[in-house]
CSV table of C-alpha atoms (C1' of nucleotides) in Angstrom, one decimal:
chain,number,residue,atom,x,y,z
A,254,MET,CA,67.2,140.6,95.1
A,255,LYS,CA,70.2,138.9,93.6
A,256,ASP,CA,69.6,135.2,93.1
A,257,LYS,CA,71.9,133.2,95.4
A,258,LYS,CA,74.8,131.6,93.6
A,259,THR,CA,75.3,127.9,94.4
A,260,ILE,CA,78.7,126.3,94.8
A,261,PHE,CA,77.9,124.3,91.6
A,262,GLU,CA,78.1,127.3,89.2
A,263,VAL,CA,80.8,129.7,88.5
A,264,ASP,CA,80.5,133.2,87.1
A,265,LYS,CA,83.3,133.3,84.6
A,266,ASN,CA,82.9,137.0,84.2
A,267,ASN,CA,83.9,137.7,87.8
A,268,GLU,CA,86.5,140.4,87.7
A,269,ASP,CA,87.9,139.3,91.1
A,270,LYS,CA,90.1,136.6,89.7
A,271,LYS,CA,91.2,135.3,93.1
A,272,GLN,CA,87.6,134.8,94.0
A,273,LEU,CA,86.9,133.3,90.5
A,274,PHE,CA,89.5,130.7,91.1
A,275,ILE,CA,88.0,129.9,94.5
A,276,ASP,CA,84.6,129.5,93.0
A,277,ALA,CA,86.0,127.3,90.3
A,278,ALA,CA,87.9,125.1,92.7
A,279,ILE,CA,84.9,124.5,94.9
A,280,CYS,CA,82.7,123.8,91.9
A,281,SER,CA,85.2,121.3,90.7
A,282,LEU,CA,85.5,119.6,94.1
A,283,ALA,CA,81.7,119.3,94.2
A,284,ASN,CA,81.4,117.8,90.7
A,285,HIS,CA,84.6,115.7,90.4
A,286,GLY,CA,86.0,115.2,93.9
A,287,TYR,CA,89.5,115.8,95.1
A,288,LYS,CA,91.0,113.4,92.7
A,289,GLY,CA,89.3,114.8,89.7
A,290,THR,CA,90.0,118.4,90.7
A,291,THR,CA,93.1,119.1,88.6
A,292,VAL,CA,94.5,122.4,87.6
A,293,ARG,CA,93.1,122.0,84.1
A,294,GLN,CA,89.7,121.2,85.4
A,295,ILE,CA,89.7,124.2,87.7
A,296,ALA,CA,90.8,126.4,84.8
A,297,LYS,CA,88.0,125.1,82.7
A,298,TYR,CA,85.4,126.1,85.2
A,299,ALA,CA,87.1,129.5,85.5
A,300,GLY,CA,87.1,129.9,81.8
A,301,VAL,CA,90.8,130.4,81.8
A,302,THR,CA,94.1,128.7,80.9
A,303,PRO,CA,95.8,126.4,83.4
A,304,GLY,CA,98.9,128.5,83.6
A,305,LEU,CA,97.1,131.4,85.0
A,306,LEU,CA,96.5,129.7,88.4
A,307,THR,CA,100.1,130.1,89.5
A,308,HIS,CA,99.9,133.8,88.7
A,309,TYR,CA,97.2,134.3,91.4
A,310,TYR,CA,98.1,131.5,93.8
A,311,GLN,CA,101.3,129.9,94.9
A,312,GLY,CA,99.9,126.6,93.7
A,313,LYS,CA,97.0,124.3,93.6
A,314,GLU,CA,97.1,123.2,97.2
A,315,VAL,CA,97.2,126.8,98.4
A,316,LEU,CA,94.1,127.6,96.3
A,317,ILE,CA,92.2,124.7,97.8
A,318,ALA,CA,93.2,125.8,101.3
A,319,GLU,CA,91.9,129.3,100.6
A,320,SER,CA,88.7,127.8,99.2
A,321,TYR,CA,88.2,125.9,102.4
A,322,LYS,CA,88.6,129.1,104.5
A,323,TYR,CA,86.2,130.9,102.3
A,324,LEU,CA,83.4,128.3,102.3
A,325,ALA,CA,83.7,127.5,106.0
A,326,THR,CA,83.6,131.2,106.9
A,327,GLN,CA,80.6,131.7,104.6
A,328,PHE,CA,78.7,128.9,106.2
A,329,LEU,CA,79.3,130.2,109.7
A,330,ASP,CA,78.3,133.7,108.7
A,331,ASP,CA,75.1,132.4,107.1
A,332,PHE,CA,74.3,130.5,110.3
A,333,GLN,CA,75.0,133.5,112.5
A,334,ASN,CA,73.0,135.9,110.4
A,335,LYS,CA,70.0,133.7,110.3
A,336,ILE,CA,70.2,133.1,114.0
A,337,ASN,CA,70.5,136.8,114.8
A,338,GLU,CA,67.5,137.6,112.7
A,339,GLY,CA,65.4,135.2,114.6
A,340,MET,CA,66.6,136.0,118.1
A,341,ASP,CA,63.2,137.4,119.1
A,342,ASN,CA,61.9,133.8,118.9
A,343,PRO,CA,64.9,131.5,119.5
A,344,ILE,CA,62.8,128.3,119.4
A,345,SER,CA,61.6,128.9,115.9
A,346,ALA,CA,65.1,130.1,114.8
A,347,LEU,CA,66.4,126.8,116.1
A,348,ARG,CA,63.7,125.0,114.1
A,349,GLY,CA,64.6,126.9,111.0
A,350,PHE,CA,68.2,126.0,111.5
A,351,PHE,CA,67.5,122.3,111.7
A,352,GLN,CA,65.1,122.3,108.7
A,353,ASN,CA,67.6,124.2,106.6
A,354,ILE,CA,70.3,121.6,107.2
A,355,PHE,CA,68.1,118.8,105.8
A,356,ALA,CA,66.7,120.8,103.0
A,357,PRO,CA,67.3,118.9,99.7
A,358,GLU,CA,69.4,121.7,98.3
A,359,ASN,CA,71.9,121.3,101.1
A,360,LEU,CA,72.3,117.6,100.9
A,361,GLY,CA,73.7,115.2,98.3
A,362,LYS,CA,76.9,113.8,97.0
A,363,ARG,CA,78.3,117.0,95.6
A,364,TYR,CA,78.2,118.7,98.9
A,365,LEU,CA,79.8,115.7,100.6
A,366,ARG,CA,82.6,115.7,98.0
A,367,VAL,CA,83.6,119.2,99.0
A,368,TRP,CA,83.8,118.5,102.7
A,369,LEU,CA,85.5,115.2,102.3
A,370,ALA,CA,88.2,116.9,100.3
A,371,PHE,CA,88.6,119.7,102.9
A,372,TRP,CA,88.6,117.2,105.8
A,373,THR,CA,91.3,115.3,104.1
A,374,LEU,CA,93.4,118.4,103.7
A,375,THR,CA,92.8,119.3,107.3
A,376,LEU,CA,94.8,116.2,108.3
A,377,THR,CA,98.0,117.4,106.6
A,378,GLU,CA,97.8,121.3,106.5
A,379,GLU,CA,98.1,122.9,109.9
A,380,SER,CA,96.6,126.2,108.8
A,381,LEU,CA,93.4,124.3,107.8
A,382,ARG,CA,93.3,122.6,111.1
A,383,ASN,CA,93.4,126.0,112.8
A,384,THR,CA,90.7,127.3,110.5
A,385,HIS,CA,88.5,124.4,111.3
A,386,SER,CA,89.1,124.7,115.0
A,387,ASP,CA,88.3,128.4,115.1
A,388,ILE,CA,85.1,128.0,113.1
A,389,TYR,CA,83.9,125.1,115.2
A,390,LYS,CA,84.4,127.0,118.4
A,391,GLU,CA,82.4,129.9,117.1
A,392,TYR,CA,79.7,127.5,115.8
A,393,THR,CA,79.2,125.9,119.1
A,394,LYS,CA,79.2,129.2,120.9
A,395,SER,CA,76.5,130.5,118.6
A,396,LEU,CA,74.4,127.5,119.2
A,397,GLU,CA,74.9,127.9,123.0
A,398,ASN,CA,73.6,131.4,122.7
A,399,ILE,CA,70.4,130.3,120.9
A,400,LEU,CA,69.8,127.7,123.6
A,401,ARG,CA,70.3,130.2,126.4
A,402,SER,CA,67.9,132.6,124.7
A,403,ALA,CA,65.5,129.8,124.3
A,404,TYR,CA,65.6,129.0,128.0
A,405,ILE,CA,65.1,132.6,128.9
A,406,HIS,CA,62.3,132.9,126.3
A,407,ASN,CA,60.6,130.0,128.2
A,408,GLU,CA,61.3,131.5,131.5
A,409,GLN,CA,63.6,128.7,132.5
A,410,ASP,CA,67.0,129.0,134.1
A,411,PRO,CA,69.8,128.3,131.6
A,412,SER,CA,72.4,128.2,134.3
A,413,LYS,CA,71.2,124.8,135.4
A,414,LYS,CA,72.2,123.3,132.0
A,415,ASN,CA,75.5,122.5,130.6
A,416,LEU,CA,75.0,124.6,127.5
A,417,ARG,CA,78.3,123.7,125.9
A,418,SER,CA,77.7,119.9,126.2
A,419,LEU,CA,74.3,120.4,124.7
A,420,ALA,CA,75.6,122.4,121.8
A,421,VAL,CA,78.4,120.0,121.1
A,422,GLY,CA,76.1,117.0,121.2
A,423,ILE,CA,73.5,118.6,118.9
A,424,LEU,CA,76.1,119.6,116.4
A,425,ALA,CA,77.6,116.1,116.5
A,426,MET,CA,74.3,114.5,115.8
A,427,LEU,CA,73.6,116.9,113.0
A,428,ASP,CA,76.9,116.1,111.4
A,429,GLY,CA,76.4,112.4,111.8
A,430,LEU,CA,72.9,112.5,110.3
A,431,TRP,CA,74.0,114.7,107.5
A,432,LEU,CA,76.9,112.5,106.7
A,433,GLU,CA,74.8,109.4,106.6
A,434,CYS,CA,72.2,111.2,104.4
A,435,CYS,CA,74.9,112.1,101.9
A,436,LEU,CA,76.4,108.6,101.9
A,437,ASP,CA,73.1,106.8,101.5
A,438,PRO,CA,70.3,109.2,100.5
A,439,ASP,CA,67.7,106.4,100.7
A,440,ALA,CA,68.4,105.6,104.4
A,441,LEU,CA,66.7,108.5,106.0
A,442,SER,CA,64.1,111.0,104.8
A,443,LYS,CA,64.1,114.6,105.8
A,444,ASN,CA,61.2,114.0,108.1
A,445,ASP,CA,63.0,111.0,109.7
A,446,ASN,CA,66.0,113.2,110.4
A,447,LEU,CA,64.0,116.1,111.8
A,448,ALA,CA,61.9,113.8,114.0
A,449,ILE,CA,65.1,112.3,115.4
A,450,ILE,CA,66.7,115.6,116.0
A,451,TYR,CA,63.6,117.1,117.6
A,452,GLU,CA,63.2,114.1,119.9
A,453,PHE,CA,66.8,114.3,121.1
A,454,VAL,CA,66.8,118.0,121.5
A,455,GLU,CA,63.6,118.1,123.4
A,456,SER,CA,64.7,115.2,125.8
A,457,THR,CA,68.0,116.7,126.6
A,458,THR,CA,67.3,120.4,126.7
A,459,GLY,CA,63.8,120.1,128.1
A,460,LEU,CA,62.7,122.7,125.6
A,461,LYS,CA,59.6,122.1,123.5
A,462,ILE,CA,60.6,122.2,119.9
A,463,LYS,CA,58.0,120.3,117.9
A,464,THR,CA,55.1,122.0,116.5
A,465,ASN,CA,51.8,120.5,117.3
X,518,MET,CA,96.4,84.7,122.7
X,519,LYS,CA,97.5,86.2,119.4
X,520,ASP,CA,98.3,89.9,119.8
X,521,LYS,CA,95.7,91.8,117.8
X,522,LYS,CA,97.2,93.3,114.6
X,523,THR,CA,96.4,96.9,114.1
X,524,ILE,CA,95.6,98.4,110.7
X,525,PHE,CA,99.0,100.2,110.8
X,526,GLU,CA,101.2,97.2,110.5
X,527,VAL,CA,101.4,94.5,107.8
X,528,ASP,CA,102.6,91.0,108.1
X,529,LYS,CA,104.7,90.6,105.0
X,530,ASN,CA,104.9,86.9,105.5
X,531,ASN,CA,101.2,86.4,105.1
X,532,GLU,CA,100.7,83.6,102.6
X,533,ASP,CA,97.3,84.7,101.7
X,534,LYS,CA,98.4,87.3,99.1
X,535,LYS,CA,94.9,88.7,98.5
X,536,GLN,CA,94.7,89.5,102.2
X,537,LEU,CA,98.2,90.8,102.3
X,538,PHE,CA,97.4,93.4,99.7
X,539,ILE,CA,94.3,94.4,101.6
X,540,ASP,CA,96.3,94.9,104.7
X,541,ALA,CA,98.9,96.8,102.8
X,542,ALA,CA,96.3,99.1,101.2
X,543,ILE,CA,94.6,99.9,104.5
X,544,CYS,CA,98.0,100.6,106.1
X,545,SER,CA,99.0,102.9,103.3
X,546,LEU,CA,95.6,104.7,103.5
X,547,ALA,CA,96.1,105.2,107.2
X,548,ASN,CA,99.6,106.6,106.9
X,549,HIS,CA,99.6,108.4,103.6
X,550,GLY,CA,95.9,109.1,102.8
X,551,TYR,CA,94.2,108.4,99.5
X,552,LYS,CA,96.5,110.6,97.5
X,553,GLY,CA,99.6,109.1,98.9
X,554,THR,CA,98.4,105.6,98.4
X,555,THR,CA,100.0,104.6,95.1
X,556,VAL,CA,100.5,101.1,93.7
X,557,ARG,CA,104.1,101.4,94.5
X,558,GLN,CA,103.4,102.4,98.1
X,559,ILE,CA,101.1,99.6,98.6
X,560,ALA,CA,103.6,97.2,97.2
X,561,LYS,CA,106.2,98.5,99.5
X,562,TYR,CA,104.1,97.8,102.6
X,563,ALA,CA,103.4,94.3,101.2
X,564,GLY,CA,107.0,93.7,100.6
X,565,VAL,CA,106.4,93.0,97.0
X,566,THR,CA,106.8,94.5,93.5
X,567,PRO,CA,104.3,96.8,92.1
X,568,GLY,CA,103.5,94.6,89.1
X,569,LEU,CA,102.2,91.9,91.4
X,570,LEU,CA,99.1,93.9,92.2
X,571,THR,CA,97.4,93.3,88.9
X,572,HIS,CA,98.0,89.6,89.2
X,573,TYR,CA,95.8,89.4,92.3
X,574,TYR,CA,93.4,92.3,91.7
X,575,GLN,CA,91.9,93.8,88.6
X,576,GLY,CA,93.4,97.1,89.5
X,577,LYS,CA,94.1,99.5,92.3
X,578,GLU,CA,90.6,100.8,92.6
X,579,VAL,CA,89.2,97.3,93.0
X,580,LEU,CA,91.7,96.5,95.7
X,581,ILE,CA,90.7,99.5,97.7
X,582,ALA,CA,87.1,98.7,97.3
X,583,GLU,CA,87.8,95.2,98.6
X,584,SER,CA,89.7,96.7,101.5
X,585,TYR,CA,86.7,98.8,102.4
X,586,LYS,CA,84.4,95.7,102.4
X,587,TYR,CA,86.9,93.9,104.6
X,588,LEU,CA,87.4,96.6,107.1
X,589,ALA,CA,83.8,97.6,107.4
X,590,THR,CA,82.7,94.0,107.9
X,591,GLN,CA,85.4,93.4,110.5
X,592,PHE,CA,84.3,96.4,112.5
X,593,LEU,CA,80.7,95.3,112.4
X,594,ASP,CA,81.7,91.8,113.4
X,595,ASP,CA,83.7,93.1,116.3
X,596,PHE,CA,80.8,95.2,117.5
X,597,GLN,CA,78.3,92.3,117.3
X,598,ASN,CA,80.7,89.9,119.0
X,599,LYS,CA,81.3,92.2,122.0
X,600,ILE,CA,77.6,92.9,122.2
X,601,ASN,CA,76.6,89.3,122.2
X,602,GLU,CA,79.1,88.5,124.9
X,603,GLY,CA,77.7,91.2,127.2
X,604,MET,CA,74.0,90.5,126.5
X,605,ASP,CA,73.5,89.3,130.0
X,606,ASN,CA,74.0,92.9,131.1
X,607,PRO,CA,73.1,95.1,128.2
X,608,ILE,CA,73.6,98.3,130.0
X,609,SER,CA,77.3,97.6,130.7
X,610,ALA,CA,77.7,96.2,127.2
X,611,LEU,CA,76.4,99.6,125.9
X,612,ARG,CA,78.8,101.4,128.2
X,613,GLY,CA,81.7,99.3,127.0
X,614,PHE,CA,80.8,100.0,123.4
X,615,PHE,CA,80.8,103.8,124.0
X,616,GLN,CA,84.1,103.7,125.9
X,617,ASN,CA,85.7,101.6,123.2
X,618,ILE,CA,84.9,104.1,120.5
X,619,PHE,CA,86.7,106.9,122.3
X,620,ALA,CA,89.6,104.8,123.4
X,621,PRO,CA,92.8,106.5,122.2
X,622,GLU,CA,93.8,103.6,120.1
X,623,ASN,CA,90.6,104.0,118.0
X,624,LEU,CA,91.0,107.7,117.4
X,625,GLY,CA,93.5,109.8,115.5
X,626,LYS,CA,94.2,111.1,112.1
X,627,ARG,CA,95.3,107.8,110.7
X,628,TYR,CA,91.9,106.2,111.3
X,629,LEU,CA,90.2,109.2,109.8
X,630,ARG,CA,92.3,109.1,106.7
X,631,VAL,CA,91.1,105.6,106.0
X,632,TRP,CA,87.5,106.4,106.4
X,633,LEU,CA,87.7,109.6,104.4
X,634,ALA,CA,89.2,107.6,101.5
X,635,PHE,CA,86.4,105.0,101.8
X,636,TRP,CA,83.6,107.6,102.0
X,637,THR,CA,85.1,109.3,99.0
X,638,LEU,CA,85.0,106.1,97.0
X,639,THR,CA,81.4,105.5,98.2
X,640,LEU,CA,80.4,108.5,96.2
X,641,THR,CA,81.5,107.0,92.9
X,642,GLU,CA,81.4,103.3,93.2
X,643,GLU,CA,78.0,101.8,93.5
X,644,SER,CA,79.2,98.5,95.0
X,645,LEU,CA,80.7,100.4,97.9
X,646,ARG,CA,77.5,102.3,98.5
X,647,ASN,CA,75.6,99.0,98.7
X,648,THR,CA,78.2,97.7,101.1
X,649,HIS,CA,77.9,100.7,103.3
X,650,SER,CA,74.2,100.6,103.2
X,651,ASP,CA,74.1,96.9,104.2
X,652,ILE,CA,76.5,97.4,107.1
X,653,TYR,CA,74.8,100.5,108.4
X,654,LYS,CA,71.5,98.6,108.5
X,655,GLU,CA,73.0,95.8,110.5
X,656,TYR,CA,74.7,98.2,112.7
X,657,THR,CA,71.5,100.0,113.7
X,658,LYS,CA,69.7,96.8,114.0
X,659,SER,CA,72.2,95.5,116.5
X,660,LEU,CA,72.1,98.7,118.5
X,661,GLU,CA,68.3,98.4,118.6
X,662,ASN,CA,68.6,94.9,120.0
X,663,ILE,CA,70.8,96.1,122.8
X,664,LEU,CA,68.5,98.9,123.7
X,665,ARG,CA,65.5,96.5,123.7
X,666,SER,CA,67.4,94.1,125.9
X,667,ALA,CA,68.3,97.0,128.2
X,668,TYR,CA,64.7,98.0,128.6
X,669,ILE,CA,63.7,94.4,129.4
X,670,HIS,CA,66.6,94.1,131.8
X,671,ASN,CA,65.2,97.2,133.6
X,672,GLU,CA,61.7,95.8,133.4
X,673,GLN,CA,60.5,98.6,131.2
X,674,ASP,CA,58.4,98.1,128.1
X,675,PRO,CA,60.5,98.6,125.0
X,676,SER,CA,57.5,98.8,122.7
X,677,LYS,CA,56.7,102.2,123.9
X,678,LYS,CA,59.9,103.6,122.4
X,679,ASN,CA,60.9,104.1,118.8
X,680,LEU,CA,64.0,101.9,119.0
X,681,ARG,CA,65.1,102.7,115.4
X,682,SER,CA,65.1,106.4,115.9
X,683,LEU,CA,67.0,106.1,119.1
X,684,ALA,CA,69.6,103.9,117.5
X,685,VAL,CA,70.0,106.1,114.4
X,686,GLY,CA,70.3,109.1,116.6
X,687,ILE,CA,72.9,107.6,118.9
X,688,LEU,CA,75.0,106.3,116.0
X,689,ALA,CA,74.9,109.7,114.3
X,690,MET,CA,76.1,111.5,117.5
X,691,LEU,CA,78.9,109.0,117.9
X,692,ASP,CA,79.9,109.5,114.3
X,693,GLY,CA,79.8,113.3,114.7
X,694,LEU,CA,81.8,113.3,117.9
X,695,TRP,CA,84.3,110.8,116.5
X,696,LEU,CA,84.8,112.9,113.4
X,697,GLU,CA,85.3,116.1,115.4
X,698,CYS,CA,87.7,114.3,117.6
X,699,CYS,CA,89.9,113.2,114.7
X,700,LEU,CA,89.8,116.6,113.0
X,701,ASP,CA,90.7,118.4,116.2
X,702,PRO,CA,92.0,116.2,118.9
X,703,ASP,CA,92.3,119.0,121.3
X,704,ALA,CA,88.7,120.1,121.2
X,705,LEU,CA,87.1,117.3,123.2
X,706,SER,CA,88.6,114.9,125.8
X,707,LYS,CA,87.5,111.3,126.1
X,708,ASN,CA,85.6,112.2,129.3
X,709,ASP,CA,83.9,115.1,127.5
X,710,ASN,CA,82.7,112.8,124.8
X,711,LEU,CA,81.4,110.1,127.2
X,712,ALA,CA,79.7,112.7,129.4
X,713,ILE,CA,77.9,114.1,126.4
X,714,ILE,CA,76.9,110.7,125.1
X,715,TYR,CA,75.7,109.4,128.4
X,716,GLU,CA,73.7,112.5,129.0
X,717,PHE,CA,72.0,112.3,125.6
X,718,VAL,CA,71.4,108.6,125.8
X,719,GLU,CA,69.9,108.7,129.3
X,720,SER,CA,67.6,111.6,128.5
X,721,THR,CA,66.2,110.1,125.3
X,722,THR,CA,66.0,106.4,126.3
X,723,GLY,CA,65.2,106.9,130.0
X,724,LEU,CA,67.8,104.2,130.7
X,725,LYS,CA,70.3,104.8,133.5
X,726,ILE,CA,73.7,104.5,132.0
X,727,LYS,CA,76.1,106.5,134.1
X,728,THR,CA,77.9,104.8,136.9
X,729,ASN,CA,77.6,106.5,140.3
C,694,DA,C1',100.4,156.6,68.1
C,695,DA,C1',103.9,154.8,70.9
C,696,DG,C1',105.5,152.7,74.9
C,697,DC,C1',104.7,150.3,79.0
C,698,DC,C1',102.9,147.1,82.4
C,699,DA,C1',100.1,143.6,83.9
C,700,DA,C1',97.1,139.9,82.4
C,701,DT,C1',96.8,135.8,79.9
C,702,DT,C1',98.1,132.3,76.7
C,703,DA,C1',100.3,128.3,74.7
C,704,DA,C1',103.7,125.2,74.8
C,705,DA,C1',106.9,122.5,77.1
C,706,DC,C1',108.9,120.5,81.3
C,707,DA,C1',110.1,116.7,84.5
C,708,DA,C1',107.9,113.8,87.6
C,709,DT,C1',104.6,110.4,88.8
C,710,DT,C1',100.8,107.7,87.9
C,711,DG,C1',98.4,102.8,86.9
C,712,DT,C1',99.1,99.1,84.1
C,713,DA,C1',100.9,95.6,80.7
C,714,DC,C1',104.1,92.3,79.5
C,715,DA,C1',108.0,89.5,78.6
C,716,DA,C1',111.5,87.4,81.4
C,717,DT,C1',112.7,84.9,85.5
C,718,DA,C1',112.2,82.3,89.7
C,719,DT,C1',109.8,78.9,92.4
C,720,DA,C1',107.5,74.9,93.6
C,721,DA,C1',104.8,71.0,92.6
C,722,DA,C1',103.9,66.9,89.7
C,723,DT,C1',105.2,63.5,86.8
F,589,DA,C1',115.3,65.3,86.3
F,590,DT,C1',112.0,67.1,83.4
F,591,DT,C1',108.0,69.3,82.7
F,592,DT,C1',104.3,72.3,83.9
F,593,DA,C1',102.0,75.8,86.0
F,594,DT,C1',102.0,79.5,88.9
F,595,DA,C1',104.2,83.4,91.4
F,596,DT,C1',107.0,87.2,91.0
F,597,DT,C1',110.0,90.4,89.1
F,598,DG,C1',111.8,94.2,86.3
F,599,DT,C1',111.0,97.2,82.8
F,600,DA,C1',108.7,99.8,79.7
F,601,DC,C1',104.8,102.7,78.3
F,602,DA,C1',101.3,106.0,77.6
F,603,DA,C1',98.7,109.2,80.1
F,604,DT,C1',98.3,112.7,83.3
F,605,DT,C1',99.9,115.6,86.8
F,606,DG,C1',101.5,120.6,88.7
F,607,DT,C1',104.4,124.0,87.4
F,608,DT,C1',107.5,127.0,84.6
F,609,DT,C1',108.5,130.2,81.1
F,610,DA,C1',108.7,132.7,76.9
F,611,DA,C1',105.5,134.8,73.8
F,612,DT,C1',101.3,137.3,73.1
F,613,DT,C1',97.5,140.0,74.1
F,614,DG,C1',95.1,144.1,75.8
F,615,DG,C1',94.4,148.2,78.0
F,616,DC,C1',96.3,152.2,80.1
F,617,DT,C1',99.3,156.4,80.2
F,618,DT,C1',102.0,159.6,77.9
DNA sequence: AAGCCAATTAAACAATTGTACAATATAAAT
DNA sequence: ATTTATATTGTACAATTGTTTAATTGGCTT
């Protein structure tokens, strides 16, 4: 199996130059933040000369917007794939989802730098706002589906629950915990976070999540 | 009573110049984001010439760091004051706290711009990280205190609950909902948010929050 | 080999940035 | 009124920014 490329490394030999620039832009955002992500810095990660950027993209801002769409879509796809794989046991799929979020390789300043840059752009570029909105809707919908399956799996009636509110609440708490973790890595350990999430999810959904 | 100044307006006649610059910096961040917050823009909001900034602050970055400390501290103080006032009825104080967060005047892009800029700085400046860490600790502690009081007020035993986990979880969900609200104002209404929060808080704490 | 087209480079552009500094204004103290 | 110290301005500067453009490369077709 191909080893999974992280967003912190760029394959300079990538023949798809448009994708190469996206990889380089994300990598630069992760390592140097929005301010440090200059055309020259992106070009360095791409192993290319600054002037080439405008040959493939209308400009720097457009490239970063495309990078956002790419990364957000990729995250959603990953999520949905993992969920669909584990649909035979929705509860353990849910558990895997939570654990993955707080896995060390998905935390840290470098990830936060990327999302801070994207959120910042969302405030000014309408196309990004629409991208975010679309992805968020699908995200919640997918989580609703797992919850529904989990209820059925437990022979409970999902129709008695407000699945949407549950999904939105859970995602909000995940975002909040993740944000705090990145801002202050010493504040909460992975186990702290999981315990909090499990407790909240069990209380509100009535589903048994924790393993004994 | 003095009308409360928002972070979107600056009193150019303020004789305390150091504070004037802080107000101007925050105002600029709110209206133009980190990228648009130049020394010249800050000076314009302060009604002053760009050169004056280095006379009162070591540089632009230092000023913004000070602005963060000021605003974060102010928010914490406001929170603690309101809580202390309502300590005779902790449950309604809690309710007021929730409602205040999702009041229209505390939402919106302009607020998010400020915090995105600050969070971004937190990733590079250690002093800001410490400020954030300190304030967050006090924030959770205060929320723990309300919860404890609420239990006692209801003649329940607070020692049976993990107050810290509850507080951290609630704050995380608030942050997540607030963030999503700012990024996509159409996604969730104020009532949506409150319903979600109330439901989660009631389920996990066992306290009755909702009004009939 | 010759010619052509796209990819890529290298250099230059004007604009904007944060900051430094000498000149000037202001107010207080003598 | 003169001095002194501080507050403020206006300008200049070097550095960096995103982008443009002419020159150069490299591979493909004929």
